[in-house]
Amino acid sequence: MTSREKILSAVKANQPDLATLPDVDFLLQEDVDVSEKFIAALTAIGGQVVMVENYTGIKDFIKKNFEQLSRKITTVSQLNDIAEYVEDNSANPHSLENVDYAIIEADLAIAENGAIWVTEDKIRTRVLPFISQHLAVIIRQKDMVPTMHQAYNKIGSNDYGFATFIAGPSKTADIEQSLVLGAHGARSMTIFLMP
């Protein structure tokens, strides 16, 4: 018997007894206003939610609040008249080093913690949400769930090349024990919530 086989045999012989999973049905309350809870959670972690009816509302907000930024990138074709449109994942990540404002879409939003779930097909280039100075994400109210349990029920059976949860702008409290936003990623995060 090789060393590897001895180790694997010892691990296999010393497994804990199987236990049933805890009952978490009490977390799956249906009477929660997911939009309200999501807004409260995201605001608490430094993000901002802007309610818009359509893409025109998004354009108006960006023109009013972020017009001065020099390089805006979007993966949303409806916004290609106000930002540089990234159509596929062929962009060299190094070419995105000077992105001031990125606008992407998300597949899912979680009310309990203000997180969004983004996949590679929505963001095109993996680095985009993390390298931009400011991040804007479009989410529809029908794509919101109350808890992470429900989020995992929706996303758990799919296969993704790359996907991640993002919750609020980048932050750290390591520097002199004070909270710093935008320490190693987007300095601000705006969620455009559409019907």
PDB file of C-alpha atoms in Angstrom:
ATOM      1  CA  MET A   1       0.000   0.000   0.000  1.00  0.00           C
ATOM      2  CA  THR A   2       1.397   3.401  -1.013  1.00  0.00           C
ATOM      3  CA  SER A   3       1.505   6.421   1.292  1.00  0.00           C
ATOM      4  CA  ARG A   4      -1.310   8.012  -0.709  1.00  0.00           C
ATOM      5  CA  GLU A   5      -3.510   4.931  -0.319  1.00  0.00           C
ATOM      6  CA  LYS A   6      -2.794   4.797   3.436  1.00  0.00           C
ATOM      7  CA  ILE A   7      -3.803   8.427   3.866  1.00  0.00           C
ATOM      8  CA  LEU A   8      -6.990   8.047   1.809  1.00  0.00           C
ATOM      9  CA  SER A   9      -7.874   4.860   3.680  1.00  0.00           C
ATOM     10  CA  ALA A  10      -7.401   6.593   7.043  1.00  0.00           C
ATOM     11  CA  VAL A  11      -9.548   9.531   5.942  1.00  0.00           C
ATOM     12  CA  LYS A  12     -12.265   7.185   4.690  1.00  0.00           C
ATOM     13  CA  ALA A  13     -12.231   5.195   7.951  1.00  0.00           C
ATOM     14  CA  ASN A  14     -12.530   8.311  10.112  1.00  0.00           C
ATOM     15  CA  GLN A  15     -15.578   9.988   8.616  1.00  0.00           C
ATOM     16  CA  PRO A  16     -18.107  11.520  11.014  1.00  0.00           C
ATOM     17  CA  ASP A  17     -21.597  10.084  11.175  1.00  0.00           C
ATOM     18  CA  LEU A  18     -24.007  11.639   8.685  1.00  0.00           C
ATOM     19  CA  ALA A  19     -26.364  14.172  10.210  1.00  0.00           C
ATOM     20  CA  THR A  20     -29.585  15.491   8.765  1.00  0.00           C
ATOM     21  CA  LEU A  21     -29.545  19.040   7.503  1.00  0.00           C
ATOM     22  CA  PRO A  22     -31.207  21.608   9.773  1.00  0.00           C
ATOM     23  CA  ASP A  23     -34.699  22.785   8.934  1.00  0.00           C
ATOM     24  CA  VAL A  24     -34.389  26.289   7.476  1.00  0.00           C
ATOM     25  CA  ASP A  25     -37.936  26.647   6.175  1.00  0.00           C
ATOM     26  CA  PHE A  26     -38.531  29.429   8.686  1.00  0.00           C
ATOM     27  CA  LEU A  27     -36.110  31.550   6.624  1.00  0.00           C
ATOM     28  CA  LEU A  28     -38.250  31.230   3.510  1.00  0.00           C
ATOM     29  CA  GLN A  29     -40.873  33.756   4.528  1.00  0.00           C
ATOM     30  CA  GLU A  30     -43.055  34.899   1.657  1.00  0.00           C
ATOM     31  CA  ASP A  31     -44.397  38.035   3.368  1.00  0.00           C
ATOM     32  CA  VAL A  32     -41.131  39.971   2.991  1.00  0.00           C
ATOM     33  CA  ASP A  33     -41.050  43.035   0.724  1.00  0.00           C
ATOM     34  CA  VAL A  34     -37.904  41.990  -1.139  1.00  0.00           C
ATOM     35  CA  SER A  35     -37.377  45.365  -2.825  1.00  0.00           C
ATOM     36  CA  GLU A  36     -37.561  47.253   0.460  1.00  0.00           C
ATOM     37  CA  LYS A  37     -35.304  44.772   2.246  1.00  0.00           C
ATOM     38  CA  PHE A  38     -32.780  44.785  -0.619  1.00  0.00           C
ATOM     39  CA  ILE A  39     -32.638  48.600  -0.637  1.00  0.00           C
ATOM     40  CA  ALA A  40     -32.090  48.684   3.136  1.00  0.00           C
ATOM     41  CA  ALA A  41     -29.350  46.030   3.000  1.00  0.00           C
ATOM     42  CA  LEU A  42     -27.482  47.582   0.065  1.00  0.00           C
ATOM     43  CA  THR A  43     -27.687  51.073   1.534  1.00  0.00           C
ATOM     44  CA  ALA A  44     -26.314  49.778   4.847  1.00  0.00           C
ATOM     45  CA  ILE A  45     -23.212  48.421   3.104  1.00  0.00           C
ATOM     46  CA  GLY A  46     -22.504  51.602   1.137  1.00  0.00           C
ATOM     47  CA  GLY A  47     -24.431  51.054  -2.097  1.00  0.00           C
ATOM     48  CA  GLN A  48     -27.212  53.070  -3.685  1.00  0.00           C
ATOM     49  CA  VAL A  49     -30.468  51.937  -5.305  1.00  0.00           C
ATOM     50  CA  VAL A  50     -32.132  54.028  -8.004  1.00  0.00           C
ATOM     51  CA  MET A  51     -35.632  53.038  -9.072  1.00  0.00           C
ATOM     52  CA  VAL A  52     -36.073  53.449 -12.844  1.00  0.00           C
ATOM     53  CA  GLU A  53     -38.865  52.540 -15.216  1.00  0.00           C
ATOM     54  CA  ASN A  54     -36.712  51.902 -18.277  1.00  0.00           C
ATOM     55  CA  TYR A  55     -33.323  52.462 -19.898  1.00  0.00           C
ATOM     56  CA  THR A  56     -34.121  56.131 -20.459  1.00  0.00           C
ATOM     57  CA  GLY A  57     -34.235  56.600 -16.685  1.00  0.00           C
ATOM     58  CA  ILE A  58     -30.795  55.001 -16.413  1.00  0.00           C
ATOM     59  CA  LYS A  59     -29.391  57.266 -19.118  1.00  0.00           C
ATOM     60  CA  ASP A  60     -30.842  60.361 -17.428  1.00  0.00           C
ATOM     61  CA  PHE A  61     -29.318  59.388 -14.065  1.00  0.00           C
ATOM     62  CA  ILE A  62     -25.892  58.737 -15.579  1.00  0.00           C
ATOM     63  CA  LYS A  63     -25.926  61.997 -17.539  1.00  0.00           C
ATOM     64  CA  LYS A  64     -26.884  63.932 -14.422  1.00  0.00           C
ATOM     65  CA  ASN A  65     -24.463  62.260 -11.985  1.00  0.00           C
ATOM     66  CA  PHE A  66     -21.579  60.753 -13.956  1.00  0.00           C
ATOM     67  CA  GLU A  67     -21.286  62.795 -17.156  1.00  0.00           C
ATOM     68  CA  GLN A  68     -17.880  64.146 -16.121  1.00  0.00           C
ATOM     69  CA  LEU A  69     -16.268  60.699 -16.081  1.00  0.00           C
ATOM     70  CA  SER A  70     -14.108  60.119 -19.120  1.00  0.00           C
ATOM     71  CA  ARG A  71     -14.449  56.391 -19.846  1.00  0.00           C
ATOM     72  CA  LYS A  72     -17.742  54.580 -19.458  1.00  0.00           C
ATOM     73  CA  ILE A  73     -18.155  50.923 -20.461  1.00  0.00           C
ATOM     74  CA  THR A  74     -21.359  48.899 -20.744  1.00  0.00           C
ATOM     75  CA  THR A  75     -22.313  45.342 -21.586  1.00  0.00           C
ATOM     76  CA  VAL A  76     -25.920  46.424 -22.108  1.00  0.00           C
ATOM     77  CA  SER A  77     -26.688  47.106 -25.775  1.00  0.00           C
ATOM     78  CA  GLN A  78     -29.531  49.526 -24.937  1.00  0.00           C
ATOM     79  CA  LEU A  79     -26.968  51.882 -23.364  1.00  0.00           C
ATOM     80  CA  ASN A  80     -24.433  51.925 -26.200  1.00  0.00           C
ATOM     81  CA  ASP A  81     -25.195  55.578 -26.963  1.00  0.00           C
ATOM     82  CA  ILE A  82     -23.893  56.782 -23.572  1.00  0.00           C
ATOM     83  CA  ALA A  83     -21.064  54.297 -23.006  1.00  0.00           C
ATOM     84  CA  GLU A  84     -18.560  52.180 -24.925  1.00  0.00           C
ATOM     85  CA  TYR A  85     -20.289  48.869 -25.669  1.00  0.00           C
ATOM     86  CA  VAL A  86     -18.478  45.598 -24.927  1.00  0.00           C
ATOM     87  CA  GLU A  87     -20.133  43.028 -27.149  1.00  0.00           C
ATOM     88  CA  ASP A  88     -18.159  39.881 -26.296  1.00  0.00           C
ATOM     89  CA  ASN A  89     -15.421  38.586 -24.035  1.00  0.00           C
ATOM     90  CA  SER A  90     -12.562  39.309 -26.432  1.00  0.00           C
ATOM     91  CA  ALA A  91     -11.506  42.542 -24.697  1.00  0.00           C
ATOM     92  CA  ASN A  92      -8.006  42.461 -23.258  1.00  0.00           C
ATOM     93  CA  PRO A  93      -8.408  42.974 -19.480  1.00  0.00           C
ATOM     94  CA  HIS A  94      -5.430  45.356 -19.513  1.00  0.00           C
ATOM     95  CA  SER A  95      -7.320  47.648 -21.886  1.00  0.00           C
ATOM     96  CA  LEU A  96      -9.865  48.260 -19.106  1.00  0.00           C
ATOM     97  CA  GLU A  97      -7.394  49.765 -16.639  1.00  0.00           C
ATOM     98  CA  ASN A  98      -8.813  53.284 -17.045  1.00  0.00           C
ATOM     99  CA  VAL A  99     -12.556  52.505 -16.855  1.00  0.00           C
ATOM    100  CA  ASP A 100     -14.303  55.084 -14.713  1.00  0.00           C
ATOM    101  CA  TYR A 101     -17.847  53.727 -14.894  1.00  0.00           C
ATOM    102  CA  ALA A 102     -19.049  50.215 -15.776  1.00  0.00           C
ATOM    103  CA  ILE A 103     -22.701  49.356 -16.389  1.00  0.00           C
ATOM    104  CA  ILE A 104     -23.655  45.673 -16.326  1.00  0.00           C
ATOM    105  CA  GLU A 105     -26.739  43.527 -15.759  1.00  0.00           C
ATOM    106  CA  ALA A 106     -27.207  40.960 -13.008  1.00  0.00           C
ATOM    107  CA  ASP A 107     -29.067  37.684 -13.032  1.00  0.00           C
ATOM    108  CA  LEU A 108     -30.250  37.772  -9.435  1.00  0.00           C
ATOM    109  CA  ALA A 109     -30.418  40.005  -6.347  1.00  0.00           C
ATOM    110  CA  ILE A 110     -30.643  38.826  -2.731  1.00  0.00           C
ATOM    111  CA  ALA A 111     -32.644  40.973  -0.330  1.00  0.00           C
ATOM    112  CA  GLU A 112     -31.182  39.716   2.951  1.00  0.00           C
ATOM    113  CA  ASN A 113     -27.657  40.979   2.235  1.00  0.00           C
ATOM    114  CA  GLY A 114     -27.900  43.330  -0.753  1.00  0.00           C
ATOM    115  CA  ALA A 115     -25.810  41.048  -2.961  1.00  0.00           C
ATOM    116  CA  ILE A 116     -26.161  40.530  -6.684  1.00  0.00           C
ATOM    117  CA  TRP A 117     -25.243  37.445  -8.707  1.00  0.00           C
ATOM    118  CA  VAL A 118     -23.424  38.116 -11.967  1.00  0.00           C
ATOM    119  CA  THR A 119     -22.289  35.629 -14.571  1.00  0.00           C
ATOM    120  CA  GLU A 120     -19.657  35.860 -17.264  1.00  0.00           C
ATOM    121  CA  ASP A 121     -22.232  36.063 -20.047  1.00  0.00           C
ATOM    122  CA  LYS A 122     -23.524  39.318 -18.491  1.00  0.00           C
ATOM    123  CA  ILE A 123     -20.201  40.974 -17.636  1.00  0.00           C
ATOM    124  CA  ARG A 124     -18.287  39.689 -20.705  1.00  0.00           C
ATOM    125  CA  THR A 125     -14.843  40.316 -19.179  1.00  0.00           C
ATOM    126  CA  ARG A 126     -14.341  38.978 -15.662  1.00  0.00           C
ATOM    127  CA  VAL A 127     -12.328  41.935 -14.449  1.00  0.00           C
ATOM    128  CA  LEU A 128     -14.841  44.627 -15.473  1.00  0.00           C
ATOM    129  CA  PRO A 129     -16.902  44.906 -12.253  1.00  0.00           C
ATOM    130  CA  PHE A 130     -13.762  44.968 -10.131  1.00  0.00           C
ATOM    131  CA  ILE A 131     -11.480  47.288 -12.067  1.00  0.00           C
ATOM    132  CA  SER A 132     -13.879  50.152 -12.718  1.00  0.00           C
ATOM    133  CA  GLN A 133     -13.928  53.159 -10.408  1.00  0.00           C
ATOM    134  CA  HIS A 134     -17.732  53.109 -10.203  1.00  0.00           C
ATOM    135  CA  LEU A 135     -20.049  50.158 -10.835  1.00  0.00           C
ATOM    136  CA  ALA A 136     -23.677  50.300 -11.945  1.00  0.00           C
ATOM    137  CA  VAL A 137     -25.807  47.162 -12.110  1.00  0.00           C
ATOM    138  CA  ILE A 138     -29.245  46.718 -13.645  1.00  0.00           C
ATOM    139  CA  ILE A 139     -31.578  44.254 -11.935  1.00  0.00           C
ATOM    140  CA  ARG A 140     -35.262  43.585 -12.425  1.00  0.00           C
ATOM    141  CA  GLN A 141     -37.605  43.239  -9.462  1.00  0.00           C
ATOM    142  CA  LYS A 142     -38.757  39.818 -10.679  1.00  0.00           C
ATOM    143  CA  ASP A 143     -35.151  38.620 -10.302  1.00  0.00           C
ATOM    144  CA  MET A 144     -34.985  39.332  -6.563  1.00  0.00           C
ATOM    145  CA  VAL A 145     -35.197  36.673  -3.863  1.00  0.00           C
ATOM    146  CA  PRO A 146     -35.482  37.142  -0.092  1.00  0.00           C
ATOM    147  CA  THR A 147     -32.603  34.908   1.093  1.00  0.00           C
ATOM    148  CA  MET A 148     -29.348  33.278   0.070  1.00  0.00           C
ATOM    149  CA  HIS A 149     -31.048  29.886   0.472  1.00  0.00           C
ATOM    150  CA  GLN A 150     -33.482  30.779  -2.284  1.00  0.00           C
ATOM    151  CA  ALA A 151     -30.663  32.216  -4.378  1.00  0.00           C
ATOM    152  CA  TYR A 152     -28.741  28.946  -4.189  1.00  0.00           C
ATOM    153  CA  ASN A 153     -31.891  27.023  -5.064  1.00  0.00           C
ATOM    154  CA  LYS A 154     -32.082  29.094  -8.264  1.00  0.00           C
ATOM    155  CA  ILE A 155     -28.419  29.019  -9.259  1.00  0.00           C
ATOM    156  CA  GLY A 156     -27.206  25.753  -7.765  1.00  0.00           C
ATOM    157  CA  SER A 157     -27.999  23.431 -10.651  1.00  0.00           C
ATOM    158  CA  ASN A 158     -26.473  25.570 -13.424  1.00  0.00           C
ATOM    159  CA  ASP A 159     -22.937  25.359 -14.758  1.00  0.00           C
ATOM    160  CA  TYR A 160     -21.019  28.641 -14.974  1.00  0.00           C
ATOM    161  CA  GLY A 161     -17.645  29.438 -16.494  1.00  0.00           C
ATOM    162  CA  PHE A 162     -17.353  32.325 -14.047  1.00  0.00           C
ATOM    163  CA  ALA A 163     -19.894  33.798 -11.666  1.00  0.00           C
ATOM    164  CA  THR A 164     -19.779  35.692  -8.398  1.00  0.00           C
ATOM    165  CA  PHE A 165     -21.756  37.531  -5.765  1.00  0.00           C
ATOM    166  CA  ILE A 166     -21.025  41.241  -5.400  1.00  0.00           C
ATOM    167  CA  ALA A 167     -22.346  43.171  -2.409  1.00  0.00           C
ATOM    168  CA  GLY A 168     -21.781  46.906  -2.353  1.00  0.00           C
ATOM    169  CA  PRO A 169     -18.678  48.889  -3.232  1.00  0.00           C
ATOM    170  CA  SER A 170     -15.247  47.640  -2.270  1.00  0.00           C
ATOM    171  CA  LYS A 171     -14.433  48.244   1.366  1.00  0.00           C
ATOM    172  CA  THR A 172     -11.891  47.491   4.075  1.00  0.00           C
ATOM    173  CA  ALA A 173     -11.419  48.391   7.723  1.00  0.00           C
ATOM    174  CA  ASP A 174      -7.810  47.216   7.937  1.00  0.00           C
ATOM    175  CA  ILE A 175      -6.378  50.715   7.573  1.00  0.00           C
ATOM    176  CA  GLU A 176      -6.183  52.210  11.080  1.00  0.00           C
ATOM    177  CA  GLN A 177      -9.431  50.409  11.957  1.00  0.00           C
ATOM    178  CA  SER A 178     -11.568  52.829   9.963  1.00  0.00           C
ATOM    179  CA  LEU A 179     -13.877  51.905   7.103  1.00  0.00           C
ATOM    180  CA  VAL A 180     -12.560  52.853   3.678  1.00  0.00           C
ATOM    181  CA  LEU A 181     -14.764  52.484   0.589  1.00  0.00           C
ATOM    182  CA  GLY A 182     -13.156  51.771  -2.758  1.00  0.00           C
ATOM    183  CA  ALA A 183      -9.929  50.436  -1.277  1.00  0.00           C
ATOM    184  CA  HIS A 184      -9.397  47.685  -3.841  1.00  0.00           C
ATOM    185  CA  GLY A 185     -12.254  47.886  -6.309  1.00  0.00           C
ATOM    186  CA  ALA A 186     -15.226  50.025  -7.241  1.00  0.00           C
ATOM    187  CA  ARG A 187     -15.574  53.145  -5.096  1.00  0.00           C
ATOM    188  CA  SER A 188     -19.323  53.244  -5.559  1.00  0.00           C
ATOM    189  CA  MET A 189     -22.069  50.837  -6.530  1.00  0.00           C
ATOM    190  CA  THR A 190     -25.400  51.906  -7.966  1.00  0.00           C
ATOM    191  CA  ILE A 191     -28.187  49.418  -8.543  1.00  0.00           C
ATOM    192  CA  PHE A 192     -30.771  50.400 -11.136  1.00  0.00           C
ATOM    193  CA  LEU A 193     -33.921  48.588 -10.081  1.00  0.00           C
ATOM    194  CA  MET A 194     -36.348  48.095 -12.970  1.00  0.00           C
ATOM    195  CA  PRO A 195     -39.877  46.638 -12.938  1.00  0.00           C
TER     196      PRO A 195
END
